[in-house]
Tab-separated table of C-alpha atoms in Angstrom:
chain	number	residue	atom	x	y	z
A	1	MET	CA	-9.375	30.830	-31.459
A	2	GLU	CA	-11.590	30.812	-28.392
A	3	PHE	CA	-12.130	27.061	-28.770
A	4	HIS	CA	-8.375	26.403	-28.774
A	5	GLU	CA	-7.853	28.595	-25.690
A	6	ASP	CA	-10.580	26.637	-23.946
A	7	ARG	CA	-8.871	23.365	-24.723
A	8	TYR	CA	-5.571	24.802	-23.537
A	9	ARG	CA	-7.100	25.833	-20.210
A	10	GLN	CA	-8.589	22.363	-19.764
A	11	ALA	CA	-5.220	20.776	-20.478
A	12	GLN	CA	-3.652	22.942	-17.748
A	13	ARG	CA	-6.210	21.925	-15.120
A	14	PRO	CA	-4.477	20.022	-12.294
A	15	LYS	CA	-5.191	16.305	-12.086
A	16	TYR	CA	-6.180	16.499	-8.423
A	17	ASP	CA	-8.494	18.705	-6.374
A	18	CYS	CA	-8.052	17.097	-2.978
A	19	LEU	CA	-5.460	15.263	-0.877
A	20	LEU	CA	-6.951	12.854	1.676
A	21	PHE	CA	-4.574	11.796	4.462
A	22	ASP	CA	-4.714	9.045	7.040
A	23	LEU	CA	-3.154	10.200	10.321
A	24	ASP	CA	-1.505	7.533	12.478
A	25	ASP	CA	1.612	5.893	11.005
A	26	THR	CA	1.106	8.017	7.883
A	27	LEU	CA	1.856	11.588	8.974
A	28	TYR	CA	4.252	10.360	11.650
A	29	PRO	CA	6.324	7.148	11.618
A	30	LEU	CA	5.584	3.796	13.222
A	31	SER	CA	8.844	4.198	15.167
A	32	THR	CA	7.153	6.613	17.598
A	33	GLY	CA	5.779	3.565	19.412
A	34	VAL	CA	2.279	5.049	19.512
A	35	ALA	CA	0.742	2.123	17.599
A	36	THR	CA	2.331	-0.458	19.920
A	37	ALA	CA	1.148	1.437	23.004
A	38	CYS	CA	-2.340	1.686	21.502
A	39	ARG	CA	-2.463	-2.068	20.899
A	40	ASN	CA	-1.370	-2.734	24.500
A	41	ASN	CA	-4.052	-0.364	25.808
A	42	ILE	CA	-6.715	-2.117	23.735
A	43	GLU	CA	-5.675	-5.464	25.206
A	44	ASP	CA	-5.813	-4.018	28.726
A	45	TYR	CA	-9.297	-2.634	28.018
A	46	MET	CA	-10.485	-6.032	26.850
A	47	VAL	CA	-9.260	-7.617	30.093
A	48	GLU	CA	-10.116	-4.897	32.608
A	49	LYS	CA	-13.370	-3.571	31.166
A	50	LEU	CA	-14.830	-6.465	29.200
A	51	GLY	CA	-13.602	-9.356	31.337
A	52	ILE	CA	-11.974	-11.232	28.463
A	53	GLU	CA	-9.339	-13.815	29.388
A	54	ARG	CA	-5.894	-12.426	28.600
A	55	SER	CA	-4.732	-15.803	27.256
A	56	ILE	CA	-7.093	-15.612	24.243
A	57	ILE	CA	-6.577	-11.932	23.461
A	58	PRO	CA	-3.735	-12.288	20.886
A	59	GLU	CA	-5.817	-14.669	18.742
A	60	LEU	CA	-9.101	-12.869	19.370
A	61	GLY	CA	-7.634	-9.437	18.655
A	62	ASN	CA	-6.048	-10.647	15.432
A	63	LEU	CA	-9.334	-12.134	14.181
A	64	LEU	CA	-11.317	-9.013	15.071
A	65	TYR	CA	-8.836	-6.659	13.421
A	66	LYS	CA	-8.528	-8.830	10.330
A	67	ASN	CA	-12.263	-9.265	9.803
A	68	TYR	CA	-13.661	-5.918	10.949
A	69	GLY	CA	-10.982	-3.300	10.284
A	70	THR	CA	-10.544	-2.308	13.928
A	71	THR	CA	-10.644	-4.274	17.173
A	72	MET	CA	-13.334	-1.905	18.421
A	73	ALA	CA	-15.590	-2.641	15.447
A	74	GLY	CA	-15.007	-6.368	15.928
A	75	LEU	CA	-15.843	-6.285	19.631
A	76	ARG	CA	-19.164	-4.607	18.862
A	77	ALA	CA	-19.875	-7.117	16.108
A	78	ILE	CA	-19.469	-10.177	18.321
A	79	GLY	CA	-21.713	-8.772	21.033
A	80	TYR	CA	-19.797	-6.522	23.419
A	81	ASP	CA	-21.382	-3.169	24.199
A	82	PHE	CA	-19.531	-0.261	25.772
A	83	ASP	CA	-19.385	3.505	25.842
A	84	TYR	CA	-17.389	4.751	22.859
A	85	ASP	CA	-15.972	7.798	24.641
A	86	GLU	CA	-14.852	5.639	27.557
A	87	TYR	CA	-13.165	3.227	25.155
A	88	HIS	CA	-11.305	5.984	23.320
A	89	SER	CA	-10.322	7.675	26.569
A	90	PHE	CA	-8.871	4.413	27.904
A	91	VAL	CA	-7.119	3.413	24.675
A	92	HIS	CA	-5.753	6.833	23.669
A	93	GLY	CA	-5.547	8.569	27.033
A	94	ARG	CA	-2.287	6.868	28.011
A	95	LEU	CA	-0.462	7.069	24.684
A	96	PRO	CA	3.122	8.424	24.577
A	97	TYR	CA	2.191	11.602	22.674
A	98	GLU	CA	5.516	13.075	23.705
A	99	ASN	CA	7.091	10.749	21.109
A	100	ILE	CA	5.298	12.647	18.330
A	101	LYS	CA	7.568	15.590	17.538
A	102	PRO	CA	6.875	18.803	15.618
A	103	ASP	CA	7.540	18.294	11.906
A	104	PRO	CA	8.398	21.627	10.254
A	105	VAL	CA	9.506	19.857	7.057
A	106	LEU	CA	6.113	18.212	6.592
A	107	ARG	CA	4.375	21.431	7.577
A	108	SER	CA	6.198	23.307	4.817
A	109	LEU	CA	5.361	20.601	2.276
A	110	LEU	CA	1.668	20.683	3.178
A	111	LEU	CA	1.354	24.469	3.199
A	112	ASN	CA	2.873	24.627	-0.276
A	113	LEU	CA	0.445	22.088	-1.733
A	114	PRO	CA	-2.311	24.091	-3.485
A	115	TYR	CA	-5.143	21.628	-2.925
A	116	ARG	CA	-7.845	20.818	-0.418
A	117	LYS	CA	-6.242	18.757	2.359
A	118	ILE	CA	-8.358	16.614	4.674
A	119	ILE	CA	-7.609	14.066	7.408
A	120	PHE	CA	-9.499	10.744	7.293
A	121	THR	CA	-8.867	8.607	10.376
A	122	ASN	CA	-10.618	5.801	12.246
A	123	ALA	CA	-9.503	7.451	15.499
A	124	ASP	CA	-11.631	9.758	17.638
A	125	LYS	CA	-11.519	13.540	17.340
A	126	VAL	CA	-9.621	14.094	20.622
A	127	HIS	CA	-6.771	11.826	19.530
A	128	ALA	CA	-6.673	13.322	16.032
A	129	ALA	CA	-6.496	16.886	17.345
A	130	LYS	CA	-3.812	15.976	19.881
A	131	ALA	CA	-1.620	14.168	17.326
A	132	LEU	CA	-1.909	17.019	14.797
A	133	SER	CA	-1.075	19.538	17.503
A	134	ARG	CA	2.034	17.566	18.500
A	135	LEU	CA	3.110	17.534	14.840
A	136	GLY	CA	2.476	21.273	14.524
A	137	LEU	CA	0.046	20.644	11.651
A	138	GLU	CA	-3.262	21.705	13.200
A	139	ASP	CA	-3.749	24.541	10.694
A	140	CYS	CA	-2.641	22.581	7.604
A	141	PHE	CA	-5.958	20.814	6.976
A	142	GLU	CA	-9.434	21.929	6.052
A	143	GLY	CA	-10.966	19.424	8.431
A	144	ILE	CA	-11.002	15.965	9.971
A	145	ILE	CA	-13.201	13.001	9.122
A	146	CYS	CA	-12.917	10.862	12.249
A	147	PHE	CA	-14.745	8.209	14.269
A	148	GLU	CA	-17.465	10.614	15.400
A	149	THR	CA	-18.053	11.812	11.824
A	150	LEU	CA	-19.049	8.349	10.621
A	151	ASN	CA	-20.532	7.180	13.943
A	152	PRO	CA	-22.476	10.195	15.245
A	153	ILE	CA	-24.642	8.042	17.491
A	154	HIS	CA	-24.175	4.806	19.414
A	155	LYS	CA	-26.016	2.222	17.343
A	156	SER	CA	-27.359	-0.666	19.390
A	157	THR	CA	-28.071	-2.746	16.310
A	158	VAL	CA	-26.880	-3.007	12.752
A	159	SER	CA	-29.233	-1.427	10.242
A	160	ASP	CA	-30.935	-3.579	7.659
A	161	ASP	CA	-29.002	-1.786	4.935
A	162	GLU	CA	-26.332	-4.137	3.626
A	163	ASP	CA	-23.670	-1.440	3.591
A	164	ASP	CA	-24.602	-0.364	7.123
A	165	ILE	CA	-24.274	3.376	6.690
A	166	GLU	CA	-27.687	4.438	7.968
A	167	PHE	CA	-27.423	6.015	11.405
A	168	VAL	CA	-30.184	4.422	13.471
A	169	GLY	CA	-30.536	3.557	17.150
A	170	LEU	CA	-29.904	5.359	20.426
A	171	SER	CA	-27.688	8.387	20.843
A	172	THR	CA	-24.487	7.946	22.813
A	173	ALA	CA	-25.946	10.016	25.635
A	174	GLN	CA	-28.843	7.574	25.971
A	175	VAL	CA	-26.649	4.491	26.201
A	176	PRO	CA	-25.567	3.580	29.728
A	177	ALA	CA	-21.790	3.565	30.178
A	178	THR	CA	-21.773	-0.117	30.961
A	179	THR	CA	-19.451	-2.796	29.733
A	180	THR	CA	-21.399	-5.736	31.102
A	181	THR	CA	-22.379	-8.218	28.418
A	182	SER	CA	-23.723	-11.705	29.051
A	183	SER	CA	-21.363	-14.403	27.791
A	184	SER	CA	-24.340	-16.131	26.163
A	185	GLN	CA	-24.698	-13.126	23.858
A	186	ILE	CA	-21.103	-13.231	22.627
A	187	PHE	CA	-20.366	-14.755	19.231
A	188	ASP	CA	-17.366	-17.102	19.571
A	189	ILE	CA	-15.285	-15.972	16.599
A	190	ILE	CA	-12.330	-18.157	17.602
A	191	ALA	CA	-14.503	-21.286	17.531
A	192	HIS	CA	-16.038	-20.080	14.271
A	193	PHE	CA	-12.683	-20.039	12.483
A	194	ALA	CA	-11.585	-23.266	14.162
A	195	GLN	CA	-14.215	-25.095	12.083
A	196	ALA	CA	-13.058	-26.643	8.825
A	197	ASN	CA	-16.154	-25.268	7.089
A	198	PRO	CA	-17.841	-22.605	9.216
A	199	SER	CA	-21.601	-22.956	8.850
A	200	SER	CA	-22.637	-19.597	10.258
A	201	LYS	CA	-22.014	-16.117	8.896
A	202	LEU	CA	-19.932	-13.586	10.768
A	203	PRO	CA	-22.100	-11.007	12.551
A	204	LYS	CA	-21.983	-7.455	11.194
A	205	THR	CA	-20.674	-4.499	13.141
A	206	PRO	CA	-22.680	-1.338	13.812
A	207	ILE	CA	-19.438	0.682	13.624
A	208	VAL	CA	-18.579	2.405	10.336
A	209	CYS	CA	-14.823	2.552	9.686
A	210	LYS	CA	-12.059	1.900	7.149
A	211	PRO	CA	-11.468	-0.410	5.316
A	212	SER	CA	-15.204	-0.658	4.649
A	213	GLU	CA	-15.923	0.716	1.194
A	214	ALA	CA	-19.197	2.069	2.571
A	215	ALA	CA	-17.232	4.029	5.188
A	216	ILE	CA	-14.923	5.511	2.568
A	217	GLU	CA	-17.841	6.418	0.300
A	218	LYS	CA	-19.631	8.034	3.257
A	219	ALA	CA	-16.521	10.083	4.070
A	220	LEU	CA	-16.263	11.257	0.459
A	221	GLU	CA	-19.928	12.216	0.472
A	222	ILE	CA	-19.650	14.166	3.745
A	223	ALA	CA	-16.611	16.124	2.534
A	224	HIS	CA	-17.935	16.581	-1.036
A	225	ILE	CA	-14.896	14.833	-2.511
A	226	ASN	CA	-14.665	13.504	-6.061
A	227	PRO	CA	-12.635	10.265	-5.715
A	228	GLN	CA	-11.396	10.469	-9.297
A	229	ARG	CA	-9.700	13.789	-8.509
A	230	THR	CA	-8.337	12.831	-5.087
A	231	LEU	CA	-5.054	11.343	-3.827
A	232	PHE	CA	-5.483	9.079	-0.792
A	233	PHE	CA	-2.432	8.664	1.506
A	234	GLU	CA	-2.474	5.600	3.780
A	235	ASP	CA	-0.096	3.219	5.577
A	236	SER	CA	-2.588	0.325	5.507
A	237	VAL	CA	-2.538	-1.897	2.416
A	238	ARG	CA	-6.142	-2.990	2.840
A	239	ASN	CA	-7.324	0.604	3.277
A	240	ILE	CA	-5.405	1.526	0.121
A	241	GLN	CA	-7.044	-1.320	-1.777
A	242	ALA	CA	-10.519	-0.362	-0.525
A	243	GLY	CA	-9.844	3.238	-1.536
A	244	LYS	CA	-8.794	2.107	-4.996
A	245	ARG	CA	-12.018	0.135	-5.380
A	246	VAL	CA	-14.101	3.261	-4.758
A	247	GLY	CA	-12.127	5.205	-7.364
A	248	LEU	CA	-9.452	7.065	-5.362
A	249	HIS	CA	-5.886	7.549	-6.574
A	250	THR	CA	-3.768	5.885	-3.902
A	251	VAL	CA	-0.416	6.448	-2.186
A	252	LEU	CA	0.918	3.759	0.169
A	253	VAL	CA	3.065	5.346	2.897
A	254	GLY	CA	5.763	3.513	4.866
A	255	THR	CA	7.348	1.479	2.081
A	256	SER	CA	8.816	2.155	-1.341
A	257	GLN	CA	7.371	-1.141	-2.626
A	258	ARG	CA	4.127	-0.720	-4.524
A	259	VAL	CA	1.426	-3.306	-3.913
A	260	LYS	CA	-1.775	-4.115	-5.749
A	261	GLY	CA	-4.106	-1.149	-5.399
A	262	ALA	CA	-1.365	1.427	-4.791
A	263	ASP	CA	-0.625	3.922	-7.565
A	264	PHE	CA	2.396	5.252	-5.681
A	265	ALA	CA	4.488	4.139	-2.701
A	266	LEU	CA	6.491	6.359	-0.340
A	267	GLU	CA	9.048	5.203	2.232
A	268	SER	CA	8.099	8.317	4.208
A	269	ILE	CA	5.597	11.130	3.824
A	270	HIS	CA	8.687	13.359	3.559
A	271	ASN	CA	9.361	11.808	0.126
A	272	LEU	CA	6.240	13.455	-1.231
A	273	ARG	CA	7.936	16.003	-3.462
A	274	GLU	CA	10.347	13.494	-5.005
A	275	ALA	CA	7.666	10.873	-5.668
A	276	LEU	CA	4.910	13.226	-6.836
A	277	PRO	CA	6.560	16.337	-8.326
A	278	GLU	CA	3.464	16.985	-10.444
A	279	LEU	CA	1.664	18.159	-7.290
A	280	TRP	CA	3.889	21.236	-7.272
A	281	GLU	CA	3.788	21.801	-11.018
A	282	ALA	CA	0.174	22.948	-11.032
A	283	ASP	CA	-0.047	26.677	-11.661
A	284	ARG	CA	-2.091	27.436	-8.564
A	285	LYS	CA	-1.664	29.657	-5.513
A	286	SER	CA	0.718	28.169	-2.929
A	287	GLU	CA	0.860	28.481	0.877
A	288	VAL	CA	-2.638	27.104	1.436
A	289	GLY	CA	-3.253	27.183	5.184
A	290	TYR	CA	-6.365	27.287	7.317
A	291	PRO	CA	-6.906	29.895	10.058
A	292	GLY	CA	-6.868	28.696	13.657
A	293	LYS	CA	-7.325	25.108	14.669
A	294	VAL	CA	-8.499	22.494	12.230
A	295	ALA	CA	-12.237	21.915	11.957
A	296	VAL	CA	-13.672	18.555	12.882
A	297	GLU	CA	-16.441	16.323	11.526
A	298	THR	CA	-19.166	17.765	9.321
A	299	SER	CA	-17.433	21.129	9.075
A	300	VAL	CA	-15.565	19.468	6.227
A	301	THR	CA	-17.435	20.958	3.291
A	302	ALA	CA	-16.610	22.059	-0.179
């Protein structure tokens, strides 16, 4: 009899332990204009702080984003050095945060989900905290895995490790806040892709970020997350596909059309209950909130 009860209890165990959420364009819609403003600020930074010709920025920015996950990671890869806090302050400091409105509907959905809930964003901690505060969701998550979590120090060089997840080099405080880089040190990525058969390899970036599988695995390790028991919510197809490759269950947000690598697809995060009713069927305590403001970085522990 005891054996059968044991099997029954195992059968009732929820499929998921943790819900891992991207932030920008996932928890609030693209229509806020925040992403467009961010892209414009990045382009202005490249011109004003790095001295890059504005005429090449559309092509350069596209190549960096496509090949490195973020423009910032790409800029570091091809040879530009700059202070990370200064970059984030410039790029995020002028965003139209007033366009991000409180979302009581999403807040109610999240508080009634009886699972660990964690933010995983490429953005810095100041931006993440500000966006969550604007949404009214700052106490809905156990913690935030952000830029500083995966890049605790300013690495001057890429480590020898192929996956580049070893934190070596100077601390941010030791790196001068300079954006001066000799043009002879810059890898010409536009010329590289203009070749019919590029002979050289692309340089690696010292920045750890999505969609790198190493970055996702590092985030899971830091937060003590089992990917096979975790749902990953993202608006980026390539981040979804990278998450799938490391074993996460995946939910593409922003479209109802599933793509390769996505287990589910939601037009909006508000469609959560309709698309994934099983999340509410688990016989577990509801109204899971976290006291005070959300924790950041390595405070995300099991």
